[in-house]
């Protein structure tokens, strides 16, 4: 299980190697990408009570759903446009799983956007609002993960991966304390 977790977090090396690039991307994404939500909320602070736009209406306007769709498409382009450094099964498998999960979240966002356009047929608009917000947050998190695929410095070639695994095995076998099998000494 630890090995699977290590493989999953491996792309985050991209963020740790160039933090400023990631932070600037995230700030621009949240600041300018979500203007369709920020501006009505800021406008509500300066208008009288009868002209305020309810928060539910801001979310149901489709700004968050379209934002989520666009950032996921941008993230998917990272999977296809970067030339792989290594040809390891690890990177191909990780990209395939990430691609499938992204398509699933993308499809849900498209469905929620369609539902928000047909607001008259919705029985429970609050559930739709909460769903749009939830999948908006998931989309931002997934877009952050997809950001990591912009660079290939995290990918290992098959030889590098095997060598790393072998060195981990050698290190664990060097220690007699960790060896669960009794030795004949």
mmCIF file of N, CA and C in Angstrom, residues 34-148:
data_model
loop_
_atom_site.group_PDB
_atom_site.id
_atom_site.type_symbol
_atom_site.label_atom_id
_atom_site.label_comp_id
_atom_site.label_asym_id
_atom_site.label_seq_id
_atom_site.Cartn_x
_atom_site.Cartn_y
_atom_site.Cartn_z
ATOM 1 N N UNK A 34 -12.056 32.541 -11.258
ATOM 2 C CA UNK A 34 -13.316 32.582 -10.504
ATOM 3 C C UNK A 34 -13.904 33.997 -10.412
ATOM 4 N N UNK A 35 -13.554 34.876 -11.337
ATOM 5 C CA UNK A 35 -14.111 36.235 -11.334
ATOM 6 C C UNK A 35 -15.634 36.245 -11.434
ATOM 7 N N UNK A 36 -16.187 35.261 -12.117
ATOM 8 C CA UNK A 36 -17.648 35.172 -12.234
ATOM 9 C C UNK A 36 -18.333 34.933 -10.906
ATOM 10 N N UNK A 37 -17.589 34.496 -9.917
ATOM 11 C CA UNK A 37 -18.139 34.319 -8.571
ATOM 12 C C UNK A 37 -17.712 35.464 -7.665
ATOM 13 N N UNK A 38 -16.428 35.853 -7.748
ATOM 14 C CA UNK A 38 -15.929 36.913 -6.871
ATOM 15 C C UNK A 38 -16.631 38.248 -7.120
ATOM 16 N N UNK A 39 -16.806 38.623 -8.367
ATOM 17 C CA UNK A 39 -17.368 39.947 -8.669
ATOM 18 C C UNK A 39 -18.791 40.120 -8.134
ATOM 19 N N UNK A 40 -19.712 39.170 -8.338
ATOM 20 C CA UNK A 40 -21.040 39.348 -7.739
ATOM 21 C C UNK A 40 -21.002 39.374 -6.203
ATOM 22 N N UNK A 41 -20.107 38.592 -5.605
ATOM 23 C CA UNK A 41 -19.993 38.610 -4.142
ATOM 24 C C UNK A 41 -19.474 39.955 -3.647
ATOM 25 N N UNK A 42 -18.483 40.518 -4.344
ATOM 26 C CA UNK A 42 -17.963 41.834 -3.978
ATOM 27 C C UNK A 42 -19.008 42.901 -4.231
ATOM 28 N N UNK A 43 -19.732 42.770 -5.341
ATOM 29 C CA UNK A 43 -20.794 43.726 -5.659
ATOM 30 C C UNK A 43 -21.884 43.710 -4.587
ATOM 31 N N UNK A 44 -22.171 42.533 -4.035
ATOM 32 C CA UNK A 44 -23.179 42.428 -2.972
ATOM 33 C C UNK A 44 -22.802 43.225 -1.737
ATOM 34 N N UNK A 45 -21.526 43.465 -1.514
ATOM 35 C CA UNK A 45 -21.095 44.243 -0.348
ATOM 36 C C UNK A 45 -21.448 45.721 -0.470
ATOM 37 N N UNK A 46 -21.588 46.209 -1.705
ATOM 38 C CA UNK A 46 -21.761 47.640 -1.932
ATOM 39 C C UNK A 46 -23.143 48.048 -2.434
ATOM 40 N N UNK A 47 -24.060 47.133 -2.560
ATOM 41 C CA UNK A 47 -25.402 47.481 -3.020
ATOM 42 C C UNK A 47 -26.391 47.316 -1.875
ATOM 43 N N UNK A 48 -27.544 47.956 -2.036
ATOM 44 C CA UNK A 48 -28.541 47.833 -0.975
ATOM 45 C C UNK A 48 -29.155 46.427 -0.990
ATOM 46 N N UNK A 49 -29.866 46.124 0.062
ATOM 47 C CA UNK A 49 -30.364 44.770 0.295
ATOM 48 C C UNK A 49 -31.247 44.244 -0.834
ATOM 49 N N UNK A 50 -32.064 45.087 -1.443
ATOM 50 C CA UNK A 50 -32.990 44.610 -2.473
ATOM 51 C C UNK A 50 -32.295 44.277 -3.791
ATOM 52 N N UNK A 51 -31.067 44.763 -4.018
ATOM 53 C CA UNK A 51 -30.348 44.498 -5.265
ATOM 54 C C UNK A 51 -29.305 43.388 -5.133
ATOM 55 N N UNK A 52 -29.162 42.807 -3.948
ATOM 56 C CA UNK A 52 -28.164 41.756 -3.749
ATOM 57 C C UNK A 52 -28.563 40.489 -4.497
ATOM 58 N N UNK A 53 -27.552 39.833 -5.034
ATOM 59 C CA UNK A 53 -27.773 38.581 -5.743
ATOM 60 C C UNK A 53 -27.575 37.442 -4.739
ATOM 61 N N UNK A 54 -28.558 36.571 -4.586
ATOM 62 C CA UNK A 54 -28.392 35.449 -3.657
ATOM 63 C C UNK A 54 -27.237 34.533 -4.094
ATOM 64 N N UNK A 55 -26.548 33.994 -3.094
ATOM 65 C CA UNK A 55 -25.396 33.126 -3.358
ATOM 66 C C UNK A 55 -25.781 31.940 -4.241
ATOM 67 N N UNK A 56 -26.945 31.358 -3.991
ATOM 68 C CA UNK A 56 -27.404 30.224 -4.808
ATOM 69 C C UNK A 56 -27.490 30.607 -6.284
ATOM 70 N N UNK A 57 -27.971 31.805 -6.560
ATOM 71 C CA UNK A 57 -28.092 32.262 -7.951
ATOM 72 C C UNK A 57 -26.718 32.461 -8.599
ATOM 73 N N UNK A 58 -25.756 32.905 -7.789
ATOM 74 C CA UNK A 58 -24.396 33.082 -8.318
ATOM 75 C C UNK A 58 -23.830 31.729 -8.741
ATOM 76 N N UNK A 59 -24.025 30.719 -7.901
ATOM 77 C CA UNK A 59 -23.519 29.378 -8.215
ATOM 78 C C UNK A 59 -24.301 28.774 -9.384
ATOM 79 N N UNK A 60 -25.609 28.944 -9.392
ATOM 80 C CA UNK A 60 -26.438 28.369 -10.450
ATOM 81 C C UNK A 60 -26.295 29.095 -11.788
ATOM 82 N N UNK A 61 -25.593 30.231 -11.795
ATOM 83 C CA UNK A 61 -25.378 30.943 -13.055
ATOM 84 C C UNK A 61 -24.453 30.165 -13.991
ATOM 85 N N UNK A 62 -23.723 29.216 -13.447
ATOM 86 C CA UNK A 62 -22.865 28.374 -14.278
ATOM 87 C C UNK A 62 -21.399 28.762 -14.270
ATOM 88 N N UNK A 63 -21.043 29.825 -13.563
ATOM 89 C CA UNK A 63 -19.644 30.273 -13.558
ATOM 90 C C UNK A 63 -18.704 29.218 -12.999
ATOM 91 N N UNK A 64 -19.067 28.617 -11.874
ATOM 92 C CA UNK A 64 -18.198 27.626 -11.253
ATOM 93 C C UNK A 64 -18.131 26.354 -12.092
ATOM 94 N N UNK A 65 -19.245 25.959 -12.655
ATOM 95 C CA UNK A 65 -19.245 24.741 -13.488
ATOM 96 C C UNK A 65 -18.387 24.912 -14.732
ATOM 97 N N UNK A 66 -18.517 26.030 -15.414
ATOM 98 C CA UNK A 66 -17.710 26.242 -16.616
ATOM 99 C C UNK A 66 -16.239 26.392 -16.263
ATOM 100 N N UNK A 67 -15.954 27.043 -15.146
ATOM 101 C CA UNK A 67 -14.576 27.148 -14.678
ATOM 102 C C UNK A 67 -13.995 25.759 -14.447
ATOM 103 N N UNK A 68 -14.770 24.889 -13.788
ATOM 104 C CA UNK A 68 -14.312 23.532 -13.497
ATOM 105 C C UNK A 68 -14.055 22.753 -14.778
ATOM 106 N N UNK A 69 -14.921 22.915 -15.750
ATOM 107 C CA UNK A 69 -14.756 22.226 -17.027
ATOM 108 C C UNK A 69 -13.481 22.696 -17.733
ATOM 109 N N UNK A 70 -13.258 23.990 -17.752
ATOM 110 C CA UNK A 70 -12.101 24.552 -18.457
ATOM 111 C C UNK A 70 -10.786 24.142 -17.796
ATOM 112 N N UNK A 71 -10.721 24.190 -16.455
ATOM 113 C CA UNK A 71 -9.445 23.834 -15.823
ATOM 114 C C UNK A 71 -9.129 22.352 -15.982
ATOM 115 N N UNK A 72 -10.164 21.522 -16.063
ATOM 116 C CA UNK A 72 -9.906 20.101 -16.282
ATOM 117 C C UNK A 72 -9.431 19.834 -17.708
ATOM 118 N N UNK A 73 -9.978 20.541 -18.672
ATOM 119 C CA UNK A 73 -9.520 20.394 -20.056
ATOM 120 C C UNK A 73 -8.076 20.882 -20.179
ATOM 121 N N UNK A 74 -7.774 21.989 -19.519
ATOM 122 C CA UNK A 74 -6.397 22.500 -19.526
ATOM 123 C C UNK A 74 -5.458 21.487 -18.878
ATOM 124 N N UNK A 75 -5.905 20.872 -17.808
ATOM 125 C CA UNK A 75 -5.094 19.861 -17.143
ATOM 126 C C UNK A 75 -4.880 18.625 -18.004
ATOM 127 N N UNK A 76 -5.931 18.226 -18.720
ATOM 128 C CA UNK A 76 -5.788 17.069 -19.612
ATOM 129 C C UNK A 76 -4.762 17.328 -20.715
ATOM 130 N N UNK A 77 -4.683 18.577 -21.138
ATOM 131 C CA UNK A 77 -3.689 18.893 -22.175
ATOM 132 C C UNK A 77 -2.275 18.658 -21.655
ATOM 133 N N UNK A 78 -2.071 18.788 -20.339
ATOM 134 C CA UNK A 78 -0.752 18.505 -19.764
ATOM 135 C C UNK A 78 -0.383 17.033 -19.922
ATOM 136 N N UNK A 79 -1.379 16.162 -19.854
ATOM 137 C CA UNK A 79 -1.108 14.729 -20.001
ATOM 138 C C UNK A 79 -0.663 14.370 -21.421
ATOM 139 N N UNK A 80 -1.171 15.115 -22.398
ATOM 140 C CA UNK A 80 -0.913 14.759 -23.793
ATOM 141 C C UNK A 80 0.214 15.556 -24.433
ATOM 142 N N UNK A 81 0.482 16.759 -23.948
ATOM 143 C CA UNK A 81 1.432 17.636 -24.624
ATOM 144 C C UNK A 81 2.867 17.504 -24.143
ATOM 145 N N UNK A 82 3.089 16.892 -23.018
ATOM 146 C CA UNK A 82 4.442 16.766 -22.496
ATOM 147 C C UNK A 82 5.040 15.447 -22.977
ATOM 148 N N UNK A 83 6.233 15.535 -23.528
ATOM 149 C CA UNK A 83 6.914 14.322 -23.989
ATOM 150 C C UNK A 83 7.429 13.571 -22.761
ATOM 151 N N UNK A 84 7.173 12.279 -22.710
ATOM 152 C CA UNK A 84 7.623 11.522 -21.541
ATOM 153 C C UNK A 84 9.135 11.369 -21.509
ATOM 154 N N UNK A 85 9.675 11.458 -20.307
ATOM 155 C CA UNK A 85 11.115 11.264 -20.117
ATOM 156 C C UNK A 85 11.445 9.780 -20.161
ATOM 157 N N UNK A 86 10.652 9.012 -19.465
ATOM 158 C CA UNK A 86 10.868 7.570 -19.412
ATOM 159 C C UNK A 86 9.681 6.854 -20.005
ATOM 160 N N UNK A 87 9.884 5.624 -20.292
ATOM 161 C CA UNK A 87 8.812 4.813 -20.869
ATOM 162 C C UNK A 87 8.316 3.798 -19.848
ATOM 163 N N UNK A 88 8.338 4.171 -18.591
ATOM 164 C CA UNK A 88 7.983 3.202 -17.556
ATOM 165 C C UNK A 88 6.478 2.955 -17.524
ATOM 166 N N UNK A 89 6.132 1.756 -17.098
ATOM 167 C CA UNK A 89 4.725 1.402 -16.947
ATOM 168 C C UNK A 89 4.088 2.224 -15.839
ATOM 169 N N UNK A 90 4.908 2.627 -14.867
ATOM 170 C CA UNK A 90 4.405 3.446 -13.758
ATOM 171 C C UNK A 90 3.806 4.741 -14.272
ATOM 172 N N UNK A 91 4.544 5.473 -15.091
ATOM 173 C CA UNK A 91 4.047 6.765 -15.559
ATOM 174 C C UNK A 91 2.863 6.593 -16.500
ATOM 175 N N UNK A 92 2.909 5.561 -17.337
ATOM 176 C CA UNK A 92 1.783 5.320 -18.241
ATOM 177 C C UNK A 92 0.530 4.945 -17.460
ATOM 178 N N UNK A 93 0.678 4.092 -16.463
ATOM 179 C CA UNK A 93 -0.463 3.687 -15.640
ATOM 180 C C UNK A 93 -1.030 4.839 -14.842
ATOM 181 N N UNK A 94 -0.141 5.651 -14.261
ATOM 182 C CA UNK A 94 -0.584 6.801 -13.480
ATOM 183 C C UNK A 94 -1.314 7.810 -14.363
ATOM 184 N N UNK A 95 -0.798 8.030 -15.548
ATOM 185 C CA UNK A 95 -1.458 8.941 -16.482
ATOM 186 C C UNK A 95 -2.813 8.383 -16.921
ATOM 187 N N UNK A 96 -2.899 7.087 -17.129
ATOM 188 C CA UNK A 96 -4.167 6.475 -17.546
ATOM 189 C C UNK A 96 -5.225 6.584 -16.453
ATOM 190 N N UNK A 97 -4.847 6.297 -15.223
ATOM 191 C CA UNK A 97 -5.787 6.398 -14.105
ATOM 192 C C UNK A 97 -6.230 7.844 -13.918
ATOM 193 N N UNK A 98 -5.279 8.766 -13.976
ATOM 194 C CA UNK A 98 -5.601 10.188 -13.827
ATOM 195 C C UNK A 98 -6.510 10.653 -14.962
ATOM 196 N N UNK A 99 -6.241 10.198 -16.179
ATOM 197 C CA UNK A 99 -7.079 10.554 -17.324
ATOM 198 C C UNK A 99 -8.517 10.066 -17.108
ATOM 199 N N UNK A 100 -8.678 8.822 -16.698
ATOM 200 C CA UNK A 100 -10.019 8.269 -16.474
ATOM 201 C C UNK A 100 -10.777 9.004 -15.389
ATOM 202 N N UNK A 101 -10.099 9.288 -14.273
ATOM 203 C CA UNK A 101 -10.750 10.011 -13.179
ATOM 204 C C UNK A 101 -11.116 11.429 -13.601
ATOM 205 N N UNK A 102 -10.246 12.061 -14.368
ATOM 206 C CA UNK A 102 -10.524 13.422 -14.846
ATOM 207 C C UNK A 102 -11.729 13.433 -15.777
ATOM 208 N N UNK A 103 -11.831 12.457 -16.667
ATOM 209 C CA UNK A 103 -12.986 12.377 -17.570
ATOM 210 C C UNK A 103 -14.274 12.187 -16.767
ATOM 211 N N UNK A 104 -14.218 11.385 -15.709
ATOM 212 C CA UNK A 104 -15.386 11.180 -14.853
ATOM 213 C C UNK A 104 -15.821 12.492 -14.199
ATOM 214 N N UNK A 105 -14.900 13.208 -13.588
ATOM 215 C CA UNK A 105 -15.224 14.483 -12.926
ATOM 216 C C UNK A 105 -15.663 15.513 -13.970
ATOM 217 N N UNK A 106 -15.022 15.525 -15.127
ATOM 218 C CA UNK A 106 -15.410 16.415 -16.223
ATOM 219 C C UNK A 106 -16.866 16.169 -16.627
ATOM 220 N N UNK A 107 -17.232 14.901 -16.794
ATOM 221 C CA UNK A 107 -18.590 14.537 -17.196
ATOM 222 C C UNK A 107 -19.609 14.965 -16.140
ATOM 223 N N UNK A 108 -19.283 14.783 -14.882
ATOM 224 C CA UNK A 108 -20.186 15.213 -13.810
ATOM 225 C C UNK A 108 -20.352 16.729 -13.831
ATOM 226 N N UNK A 109 -19.264 17.466 -14.060
ATOM 227 C CA UNK A 109 -19.355 18.923 -14.144
ATOM 228 C C UNK A 109 -20.226 19.371 -15.318
ATOM 229 N N UNK A 110 -20.097 18.699 -16.450
ATOM 230 C CA UNK A 110 -20.937 19.031 -17.609
ATOM 231 C C UNK A 110 -22.404 18.761 -17.284
ATOM 232 N N UNK A 111 -22.679 17.646 -16.634
ATOM 233 C CA UNK A 111 -24.050 17.316 -16.230
ATOM 234 C C UNK A 111 -24.606 18.365 -15.272
ATOM 235 N N UNK A 112 -23.818 18.752 -14.272
ATOM 236 C CA UNK A 112 -24.270 19.766 -13.308
ATOM 237 C C UNK A 112 -24.496 21.116 -13.985
ATOM 238 N N UNK A 113 -23.646 21.454 -14.950
ATOM 239 C CA UNK A 113 -23.845 22.693 -15.692
ATOM 240 C C UNK A 113 -25.163 22.652 -16.466
ATOM 241 N N UNK A 114 -25.439 21.544 -17.112
ATOM 242 C CA UNK A 114 -26.713 21.398 -17.831
ATOM 243 C C UNK A 114 -27.904 21.505 -16.902
ATOM 244 N N UNK A 115 -27.797 20.908 -15.715
ATOM 245 C CA UNK A 115 -28.879 21.004 -14.730
ATOM 246 C C UNK A 115 -29.070 22.442 -14.246
ATOM 247 N N UNK A 116 -27.973 23.182 -14.092
ATOM 248 C CA UNK A 116 -28.100 24.564 -13.615
ATOM 249 C C UNK A 116 -28.753 25.454 -14.672
ATOM 250 N N UNK A 117 -28.637 25.092 -15.944
ATOM 251 C CA UNK A 117 -29.293 25.861 -17.000
ATOM 252 C C UNK A 117 -30.798 25.638 -17.006
ATOM 253 N N UNK A 118 -31.221 24.466 -16.588
ATOM 254 C CA UNK A 118 -32.644 24.120 -16.563
ATOM 255 C C UNK A 118 -33.143 24.165 -15.120
ATOM 256 N N UNK A 119 -32.987 25.309 -14.491
ATOM 257 C CA UNK A 119 -33.285 25.463 -13.064
ATOM 258 C C UNK A 119 -34.757 25.248 -12.740
ATOM 259 N N UNK A 120 -35.654 25.460 -13.685
ATOM 260 C CA UNK A 120 -37.089 25.302 -13.415
ATOM 261 C C UNK A 120 -37.483 23.846 -13.182
ATOM 262 N N UNK A 121 -36.677 22.911 -13.682
ATOM 263 C CA UNK A 121 -37.035 21.501 -13.518
ATOM 264 C C UNK A 121 -36.380 20.868 -12.286
ATOM 265 N N UNK A 122 -35.691 21.670 -11.498
ATOM 266 C CA UNK A 122 -34.961 21.134 -10.345
ATOM 267 C C UNK A 122 -35.857 21.178 -9.113
ATOM 268 N N UNK A 123 -35.972 20.030 -8.463
ATOM 269 C CA UNK A 123 -36.775 19.953 -7.239
ATOM 270 C C UNK A 123 -36.013 20.501 -6.040
ATOM 271 N N UNK A 124 -34.740 20.226 -5.962
ATOM 272 C CA UNK A 124 -33.929 20.647 -4.825
ATOM 273 C C UNK A 124 -32.718 21.437 -5.305
ATOM 274 N N UNK A 125 -32.885 22.754 -5.515
ATOM 275 C CA UNK A 125 -31.752 23.544 -6.015
ATOM 276 C C UNK A 125 -30.594 23.624 -5.017
ATOM 277 N N UNK A 126 -30.876 23.492 -3.704
ATOM 278 C CA UNK A 126 -29.778 23.549 -2.731
ATOM 279 C C UNK A 126 -28.833 22.354 -2.910
ATOM 280 N N UNK A 127 -29.401 21.180 -3.191
ATOM 281 C CA UNK A 127 -28.563 20.008 -3.434
ATOM 282 C C UNK A 127 -27.695 20.225 -4.669
ATOM 283 N N UNK A 128 -28.258 20.845 -5.687
ATOM 284 C CA UNK A 128 -27.495 21.142 -6.897
ATOM 285 C C UNK A 128 -26.383 22.146 -6.592
ATOM 286 N N UNK A 129 -26.682 23.168 -5.811
ATOM 287 C CA UNK A 129 -25.674 24.165 -5.441
ATOM 288 C C UNK A 129 -24.532 23.505 -4.690
ATOM 289 N N UNK A 130 -24.853 22.665 -3.705
ATOM 290 C CA UNK A 130 -23.816 21.972 -2.939
ATOM 291 C C UNK A 130 -23.014 21.031 -3.829
ATOM 292 N N UNK A 131 -23.681 20.377 -4.769
ATOM 293 C CA UNK A 131 -22.982 19.471 -5.683
ATOM 294 C C UNK A 131 -22.020 20.242 -6.585
ATOM 295 N N UNK A 132 -22.454 21.385 -7.091
ATOM 296 C CA UNK A 132 -21.601 22.203 -7.954
ATOM 297 C C UNK A 132 -20.380 22.681 -7.175
ATOM 298 N N UNK A 133 -20.586 23.108 -5.937
ATOM 299 C CA UNK A 133 -19.466 23.564 -5.108
ATOM 300 C C UNK A 133 -18.506 22.405 -4.824
ATOM 301 N N UNK A 134 -19.052 21.253 -4.447
ATOM 302 C CA UNK A 134 -18.217 20.082 -4.150
ATOM 303 C C UNK A 134 -17.370 19.691 -5.351
ATOM 304 N N UNK A 135 -17.998 19.593 -6.517
ATOM 305 C CA UNK A 135 -17.244 19.186 -7.694
ATOM 306 C C UNK A 135 -16.347 20.306 -8.209
ATOM 307 N N UNK A 136 -16.649 21.543 -7.868
ATOM 308 C CA UNK A 136 -15.729 22.642 -8.167
ATOM 309 C C UNK A 136 -14.451 22.517 -7.358
ATOM 310 N N UNK A 137 -14.583 22.184 -6.079
ATOM 311 C CA UNK A 137 -13.411 21.992 -5.222
ATOM 312 C C UNK A 137 -12.610 20.766 -5.672
ATOM 313 N N UNK A 138 -13.303 19.694 -5.990
ATOM 314 C CA UNK A 138 -12.626 18.488 -6.497
ATOM 315 C C UNK A 138 -11.887 18.818 -7.795
ATOM 316 N N UNK A 139 -12.497 19.621 -8.645
ATOM 317 C CA UNK A 139 -11.869 19.988 -9.921
ATOM 318 C C UNK A 139 -10.611 20.816 -9.701
ATOM 319 N N UNK A 140 -10.629 21.721 -8.742
ATOM 320 C CA UNK A 140 -9.431 22.512 -8.445
ATOM 321 C C UNK A 140 -8.322 21.601 -7.925
ATOM 322 N N UNK A 141 -8.670 20.668 -7.038
ATOM 323 C CA UNK A 141 -7.676 19.719 -6.543
ATOM 324 C C UNK A 141 -7.116 18.842 -7.652
ATOM 325 N N UNK A 142 -7.978 18.372 -8.514
ATOM 326 C CA UNK A 142 -7.548 17.528 -9.631
ATOM 327 C C UNK A 142 -6.717 18.333 -10.629
ATOM 328 N N UNK A 143 -7.093 19.583 -10.857
ATOM 329 C CA UNK A 143 -6.303 20.437 -11.754
ATOM 330 C C UNK A 143 -4.913 20.680 -11.173
ATOM 331 N N UNK A 144 -4.829 20.771 -9.844
ATOM 332 C CA UNK A 144 -3.530 20.910 -9.197
ATOM 333 C C UNK A 144 -2.682 19.668 -9.443
ATOM 334 N N UNK A 145 -3.293 18.505 -9.333
ATOM 335 C CA UNK A 145 -2.572 17.260 -9.604
ATOM 336 C C UNK A 145 -2.161 17.185 -11.072
ATOM 337 N N UNK A 146 -3.055 17.593 -11.962
ATOM 338 C CA UNK A 146 -2.735 17.588 -13.386
ATOM 339 C C UNK A 146 -1.633 18.592 -13.722
ATOM 340 N N UNK A 147 -1.524 19.654 -12.923
ATOM 341 C CA UNK A 147 -0.441 20.630 -13.109
ATOM 342 C C UNK A 147 0.915 19.938 -13.018
ATOM 343 N N UNK A 148 0.995 18.943 -12.162
ATOM 344 C CA UNK A 148 2.257 18.227 -11.939
ATOM 345 C C UNK A 148 2.739 17.495 -13.181
#
